[in-house]
């Protein structure tokens, strides 16, 4: 792959001669065969698109490089976003690289500490809002209507443009689209972006078909599934703790045009998928990112037949961002003195 998303996929992106071309290493993330899970789940081939390998540890970097490049092209000096943590980390990093200032509004107490640390170290201006993500997004919308600051949430179409490149990469590696794409849904930008990418590659003749889109929301934050906004969304998967997604209609269109579904997974299902992915595939995903695999496991347990199907689960963000829940649920480990005999005994070697 050529250097970065902007350069590699420029013919599919809103790149002009005036667009600054740069990268901090986004894109070209691994599509990992999850051979250990295929038999249990009962599918022919299962792949995990590990977006945690992006420079700030989430898929947001693909969209952010395009959004920031276009902001610079348009003469902007500052960007702003509301975030459950990953968008803000990404905005702050790309703004830092490009000498822009980044303002981020995050729901106080409901963002994983790793993500907060990222915003701090990249020197964003941080507002911890006494409110949730949906309220933060409303604030950001009002601010960008009044002030010359560029909005870099996924309402900014350049974000969707960049994020669709993940669909391109999947097709470039597999040679065609998978039969199914499983994906977590929060503010619903990513499912919108993947569907756009698969459709464009299909129209360009790069893929013979389009996948069925399978979106999953957390049980306590499932407005699209319920059909109405959720005023007080709650889930352990703080990244998708969203009650009124900005790209609601586009997500529903992706679902319907692809003959797919948007369904619910519980927090328990999310956490057990997270553990399974780590213990069987060596991939540490943050909780929200495991909603895709949790959805697949749920569908297969309900008797859906995937035995002849090629499936991709999108793993949206890295587990190192949010270690709290894993540490809290850990079994106690042996604490021993630096004594060989004691350690041999502890390991069970003698
Ligand atoms: N997975 C992770 C790790 C996320 O951070 C997000 C969204 C999603 C899934 C859902 O993607 O919103 O496009 O449907 N995080 C946003 C943020 C809201 O502020 O970082 P979506």
Coordinates of C-alpha atoms and ligand atoms in Angstrom, one line a residue:
X1 CA 0.0 0.0 0.0
X2 CA 1.2 3.5 -0.8
X3 CA 1.7 5.9 2.0
X4 CA -1.5 6.5 4.0
X5 CA -5.2 6.7 3.1
X6 CA -5.2 10.0 1.3
X7 CA -2.5 9.0 -1.2
X8 CA -3.5 5.4 -1.6
X9 CA -7.2 6.0 -2.3
X10 CA -7.0 9.5 -3.7
X11 CA -9.1 8.7 -6.8
X12 CA -12.0 7.8 -4.5
X13 CA -11.6 10.7 -2.1
X14 CA -12.3 14.5 -2.4
X15 CA -8.6 15.2 -3.1
X16 CA -7.8 18.2 -5.2
X17 CA -4.4 19.7 -6.3
X18 CA -4.7 22.0 -3.2
X19 CA -5.3 19.2 -0.7
X20 CA -2.3 18.8 1.7
X21 CA -1.2 15.1 1.4
X22 CA 0.1 13.7 4.7
X23 CA -0.2 10.7 6.9
X24 CA 0.6 9.6 10.4
X25 CA 0.2 5.9 9.4
X26 CA -3.5 5.4 9.2
X27 CA -5.1 2.6 7.1
X28 CA -3.7 -0.7 5.8
X29 CA -4.9 -2.4 9.0
X30 CA -4.7 -6.2 9.2
X31 CA -7.5 -8.4 8.2
X32 CA -6.9 -11.3 10.6
X33 CA -8.2 -14.8 10.0
X34 CA -10.0 -16.0 13.2
X35 CA -9.5 -19.7 12.5
X36 CA -10.0 -20.6 16.2
X37 CA -13.5 -19.3 16.2
X38 CA -14.8 -20.5 12.8
X39 CA -15.8 -24.0 13.9
X40 CA -17.5 -22.9 17.1
X41 CA -19.4 -20.1 15.3
X42 CA -20.1 -22.4 12.3
X43 CA -19.0 -20.2 9.5
X44 CA -16.7 -21.0 6.5
X45 CA -14.3 -18.1 6.9
X46 CA -14.1 -15.4 9.6
X47 CA -11.9 -12.4 9.5
X48 CA -11.4 -9.6 12.0
X49 CA -10.6 -6.1 10.5
X50 CA -8.4 -4.8 13.4
X51 CA -8.8 -1.1 13.3
X52 CA -7.0 -0.8 16.6
X53 CA -3.8 -0.8 14.5
X54 CA -4.4 2.7 13.4
X55 CA -2.1 5.4 14.8
X56 CA -4.4 6.5 17.6
X57 CA -5.8 3.0 18.0
X58 CA -9.2 3.4 16.3
X59 CA -10.9 3.6 12.9
X60 CA -11.4 7.3 13.4
X61 CA -8.0 8.1 11.9
X62 CA -9.1 7.1 8.4
X63 CA -11.8 9.8 8.4
X64 CA -9.8 12.3 10.4
X65 CA -6.9 12.5 8.0
X66 CA -9.4 13.5 5.2
X67 CA -11.4 15.8 7.5
X68 CA -8.2 17.6 8.7
X69 CA -6.7 17.8 5.2
X70 CA -9.9 19.4 3.9
X71 CA -10.1 21.8 6.8
X72 CA -6.6 23.0 6.1
X73 CA -7.4 23.3 2.4
X74 CA -10.4 25.5 3.3
X75 CA -8.1 27.7 5.5
X76 CA -9.4 26.5 8.9
X77 CA -7.2 27.1 12.0
X78 CA -9.2 25.1 14.5
X79 CA -11.3 22.0 14.7
X80 CA -13.9 20.8 17.2
X81 CA -15.7 17.6 18.0
X82 CA -17.9 15.9 20.6
X83 CA -16.7 12.5 21.5
X84 CA -17.0 9.4 23.5
X85 CA -13.2 9.3 23.3
X86 CA -11.9 7.9 20.1
X87 CA -12.9 10.8 17.8
X88 CA -11.3 13.3 20.2
X89 CA -8.1 11.3 20.4
X90 CA -7.9 11.2 16.6
X91 CA -8.8 14.8 16.1
X92 CA -6.3 15.9 18.7
X93 CA -3.5 13.8 17.1
X94 CA -4.1 15.0 13.5
X95 CA -4.6 18.6 14.6
X96 CA -1.2 18.4 16.5
X97 CA 0.6 17.0 13.4
X98 CA -0.9 19.9 11.3
X99 CA -0.5 22.7 13.8
X100 CA -4.2 23.3 14.2
X101 CA -5.9 23.7 17.5
X102 CA -8.3 21.0 18.6
X103 CA -11.3 21.6 20.9
X104 CA -13.0 18.5 22.2
X105 CA -16.1 18.1 24.3
X106 CA -16.4 14.8 26.1
X107 CA -19.0 13.4 28.6
X108 CA -17.5 13.8 32.0
X109 CA -16.8 10.5 33.7
X110 CA -17.9 8.4 30.7
X111 CA -14.8 8.3 28.6
X112 CA -12.2 5.6 28.9
X113 CA -9.0 6.8 30.6
X114 CA -6.6 5.8 27.8
X115 CA -8.6 8.0 25.4
X116 CA -8.6 11.0 27.8
X117 CA -4.8 10.5 28.2
X118 CA -4.5 10.7 24.4
X119 CA -6.4 14.0 24.3
X120 CA -4.2 15.4 27.1
X121 CA -0.9 14.4 25.6
X122 CA -1.8 15.7 22.1
X123 CA -2.6 19.0 23.8
X124 CA -6.3 19.4 22.8
X125 CA -8.4 21.9 24.6
X126 CA -10.7 19.6 26.6
X127 CA -14.1 20.4 27.9
X128 CA -15.6 17.7 30.2
X129 CA -19.3 18.2 29.8
X130 CA -21.8 17.6 32.6
X131 CA -23.9 15.7 30.1
X132 CA -23.8 12.9 27.6
X133 CA -22.5 12.5 24.1
X134 CA -25.7 13.6 22.4
X135 CA -25.7 16.8 24.4
X136 CA -22.0 17.4 23.6
X137 CA -22.8 17.0 19.9
X138 CA -25.6 19.5 20.1
X139 CA -23.2 22.0 21.7
X140 CA -20.6 21.4 19.0
X141 CA -23.2 21.9 16.3
X142 CA -24.3 25.2 17.8
X143 CA -20.7 26.4 18.2
X144 CA -19.8 25.6 14.6
X145 CA -22.9 27.5 13.4
X146 CA -21.6 30.6 15.2
X147 CA -17.8 30.5 15.0
X148 CA -15.2 29.7 12.4
X149 CA -14.2 26.3 13.8
X150 CA -14.5 23.2 11.6
X151 CA -16.7 20.4 12.9
X152 CA -14.9 17.0 12.6
X153 CA -17.6 14.7 13.9
X154 CA -18.9 12.2 11.3
X155 CA -21.5 14.8 10.3
X156 CA -18.6 16.2 8.3
X157 CA -18.9 14.3 5.0
X158 CA -15.1 14.1 4.7
X159 CA -15.0 11.8 7.7
X160 CA -17.3 9.3 6.0
X161 CA -15.2 9.6 2.8
X162 CA -12.0 8.6 4.7
X163 CA -13.7 5.8 6.7
X164 CA -15.1 4.1 3.6
X165 CA -11.5 3.2 2.7
X166 CA -11.7 0.3 5.3
X167 CA -14.3 -1.3 3.0
X168 CA -12.0 -0.9 0.0
X169 CA -9.1 -2.6 2.0
X170 CA -11.3 -5.6 2.8
X171 CA -12.2 -6.0 -0.9
X172 CA -8.6 -5.4 -2.0
X173 CA -7.4 -8.2 0.4
X174 CA -10.2 -10.8 -0.1
X175 CA -10.6 -10.1 -3.8
X176 CA -14.3 -9.4 -3.3
X177 CA -16.7 -8.2 -0.6
X178 CA -17.5 -10.7 2.2
X179 CA -21.0 -12.2 2.5
X180 CA -21.6 -10.4 5.8
X181 CA -20.1 -7.4 7.5
X182 CA -20.7 -7.2 11.3
X183 CA -20.1 -3.8 12.8
X184 CA -20.8 -1.9 16.1
X185 CA -23.1 1.0 15.7
X186 CA -23.0 4.2 17.9
X187 CA -23.4 7.5 16.1
X188 CA -23.8 5.4 13.0
X189 CA -21.1 7.1 10.9
X190 CA -19.0 4.0 10.4
X191 CA -21.8 1.7 9.1
X192 CA -22.7 4.5 6.7
X193 CA -19.1 4.8 5.6
X194 CA -18.6 1.0 5.0
X195 CA -21.8 0.8 3.0
X196 CA -20.7 3.7 0.9
X197 CA -17.3 2.1 0.3
X198 CA -18.7 -1.3 -0.6
X199 CA -21.3 0.3 -3.0
X200 CA -18.6 2.5 -4.7
X201 CA -16.2 -0.5 -5.2
X202 CA -19.1 -2.6 -6.6
X203 CA -20.0 0.2 -9.0
X204 CA -16.3 0.5 -10.0
X205 CA -16.2 -3.2 -10.8
X206 CA -13.7 -3.9 -8.0
X207 CA -16.2 -6.2 -6.1
X208 CA -18.7 -8.7 -7.6
X209 CA -21.3 -8.2 -4.9
X210 CA -22.0 -6.1 -1.8
X211 CA -22.1 -7.6 1.7
X212 CA -25.1 -7.9 4.0
X213 CA -24.7 -5.3 6.7
X214 CA -25.1 -6.5 10.3
X215 CA -25.0 -3.6 12.8
X216 CA -25.1 -4.0 16.6
X217 CA -26.0 -1.5 19.3
X218 CA -25.6 -2.0 23.0
X219 CA -28.8 -3.0 24.8
X220 CA -28.9 0.2 26.9
X221 CA -28.1 2.4 24.0
X222 CA -30.1 1.0 21.1
X223 CA -32.2 3.9 19.6
X224 CA -32.2 2.6 16.0
X225 CA -33.4 -0.9 17.2
X226 CA -36.1 0.7 19.4
X227 CA -37.1 3.2 16.8
X228 CA -36.8 6.2 19.1
X229 CA -34.0 8.2 20.8
X230 CA -32.8 7.0 24.2
X231 CA -32.6 9.9 26.6
X232 CA -30.2 8.3 29.1
X233 CA -28.1 5.7 27.2
X234 CA -26.2 3.3 29.4
X235 CA -23.6 0.6 28.5
X236 CA -20.2 -0.7 29.6
X237 CA -19.2 0.0 26.0
X238 CA -18.8 3.8 26.6
X239 CA -17.7 4.4 22.9
X240 CA -21.2 3.6 21.8
X241 CA -23.1 5.1 24.7
X242 CA -25.2 7.2 22.3
X243 CA -29.0 7.8 22.4
X244 CA -29.6 9.8 19.2
X245 CA -27.2 8.9 16.4
X246 CA -26.4 11.6 13.9
X247 CA -26.4 9.2 10.9
X248 CA -29.5 7.4 12.0
X249 CA -31.3 7.5 8.6
X250 CA -28.1 6.5 6.7
X251 CA -27.6 3.5 8.9
X252 CA -31.2 2.4 8.3
X253 CA -30.6 2.8 4.6
X254 CA -27.4 0.7 4.8
X255 CA -29.4 -2.0 6.6
X256 CA -32.3 -2.0 4.2
X257 CA -30.4 -1.7 1.0
X258 CA -28.2 -4.6 2.0
X259 CA -31.0 -6.8 3.4
X260 CA -29.3 -6.6 6.7
X261 CA -30.2 -6.0 10.3
X262 CA -29.4 -3.6 13.2
X263 CA -29.9 -5.5 16.4
X264 CA -29.0 -5.5 20.1
X265 CA -26.2 -7.2 22.1
X266 CA -26.1 -7.1 25.9
X267 CA -23.2 -5.8 27.9
X268 CA -22.5 -9.4 29.0
X269 CA -22.5 -10.6 25.4
X270 CA -20.1 -7.7 24.5
X271 CA -17.7 -8.5 27.4
X272 CA -17.7 -12.2 26.7
X273 CA -16.9 -11.6 23.0
X274 CA -14.1 -9.3 24.1
X275 CA -12.6 -12.0 26.2
X276 CA -13.0 -14.7 23.5
X277 CA -11.4 -12.5 20.9
X278 CA -8.4 -11.9 23.1
X279 CA -8.1 -15.5 24.4
X280 CA -8.7 -17.3 21.0
X281 CA -7.3 -14.7 18.5
X282 CA -4.8 -12.7 20.4
X283 CA -6.7 -9.5 19.7
X284 CA -7.4 -7.1 22.5
X285 CA -10.4 -4.9 21.5
X286 CA -12.1 -2.3 23.5
X287 CA -15.6 -3.3 24.6
X288 CA -17.6 -1.4 21.9
X289 CA -15.4 -3.0 19.3
X290 CA -16.4 -6.5 20.4
X291 CA -20.1 -5.8 19.7
X292 CA -19.6 -7.0 16.1
X293 CA -18.3 -10.4 17.2
X294 CA -20.9 -10.5 20.0
X295 CA -23.6 -10.0 17.3
X296 CA -22.2 -12.8 15.2
X297 CA -22.1 -15.2 18.1
X298 CA -25.7 -14.2 19.0
X299 CA -27.0 -14.8 15.5
X300 CA -25.2 -18.2 15.2
X301 CA -26.6 -19.2 18.6
X302 CA -30.1 -18.3 17.4
X303 CA -29.6 -20.8 14.6
X304 CA -28.7 -18.7 11.6
X305 CA -26.7 -20.8 9.1
X306 CA -23.4 -19.2 8.2
X307 CA -21.8 -22.5 7.2
X308 CA -21.0 -21.5 3.6
X309 CA -20.4 -17.8 4.4
X310 CA -17.4 -15.5 4.5
X311 CA -17.7 -13.0 7.3
X312 CA -15.8 -9.9 8.4
X313 CA -16.2 -8.5 11.9
X314 CA -15.0 -4.9 12.2
X315 CA -12.9 -4.5 15.4
X316 CA -13.1 -0.7 15.8
X317 CA -10.7 0.2 18.6
X318 CA -7.8 -1.1 20.7
X319 CA -8.4 -2.6 24.1
X320 CA -5.4 -0.8 25.7
X321 CA -7.6 2.4 25.6
X322 CA -9.9 1.0 28.2
X323 CA -8.4 -1.5 30.6
X324 CA -10.6 -0.9 33.6
X325 CA -13.2 -3.5 33.0
X326 CA -10.7 -6.2 32.2
X327 CA -8.7 -5.5 35.3
X328 CA -11.8 -5.4 37.5
X329 CA -13.0 -8.8 36.3
X330 CA -9.6 -10.5 36.5
X331 CA -9.1 -13.6 38.6
X332 CA -6.7 -13.0 41.4
X333 CA -3.1 -13.9 40.4
X334 CA -0.4 -15.5 42.5
X335 CA 1.8 -13.2 44.4
X336 CA 5.0 -14.9 45.4
X337 CA 8.4 -14.0 46.8
X338 CA 11.5 -14.2 44.5
X339 CA 12.1 -17.8 45.5
X340 CA 12.5 -20.5 42.8
X341 CA 10.9 -23.3 44.7
X342 CA 7.9 -21.3 45.6
X343 CA 7.5 -20.2 42.0
X344 CA 7.9 -23.7 40.6
X345 CA 5.3 -24.8 43.0
X346 CA 3.0 -21.9 42.1
X347 CA 3.3 -22.7 38.3
X348 CA 2.6 -26.3 39.0
X349 CA 5.9 -27.6 37.7
X350 CA 6.7 -29.6 40.9
Ligands
LIG1 N1 -16.4 1.5 18.1 C1 -15.7 2.4 18.7 C2 -14.4 2.0 19.3 C3 -16.0 3.8 18.7 O1 -15.3 4.7 19.3 C4 -17.2 4.2 18.0 C5 -17.7 5.6 18.0 C6 -18.0 3.2 17.4 C7 -17.6 1.9 17.5 C8 -19.3 3.5 16.7 O2 -19.0 4.1 15.5 O3 -20.3 6.1 15.9 O4 -19.5 5.6 13.6 O5 -21.4 4.3 14.7 N2 -17.1 6.5 18.7 C9 -17.4 7.9 18.5 C10 -16.4 8.7 19.3 C11 -18.8 8.3 18.8 O6 -16.7 9.9 19.7 O7 -15.2 8.3 19.4 P1 -20.1 5.1 14.9

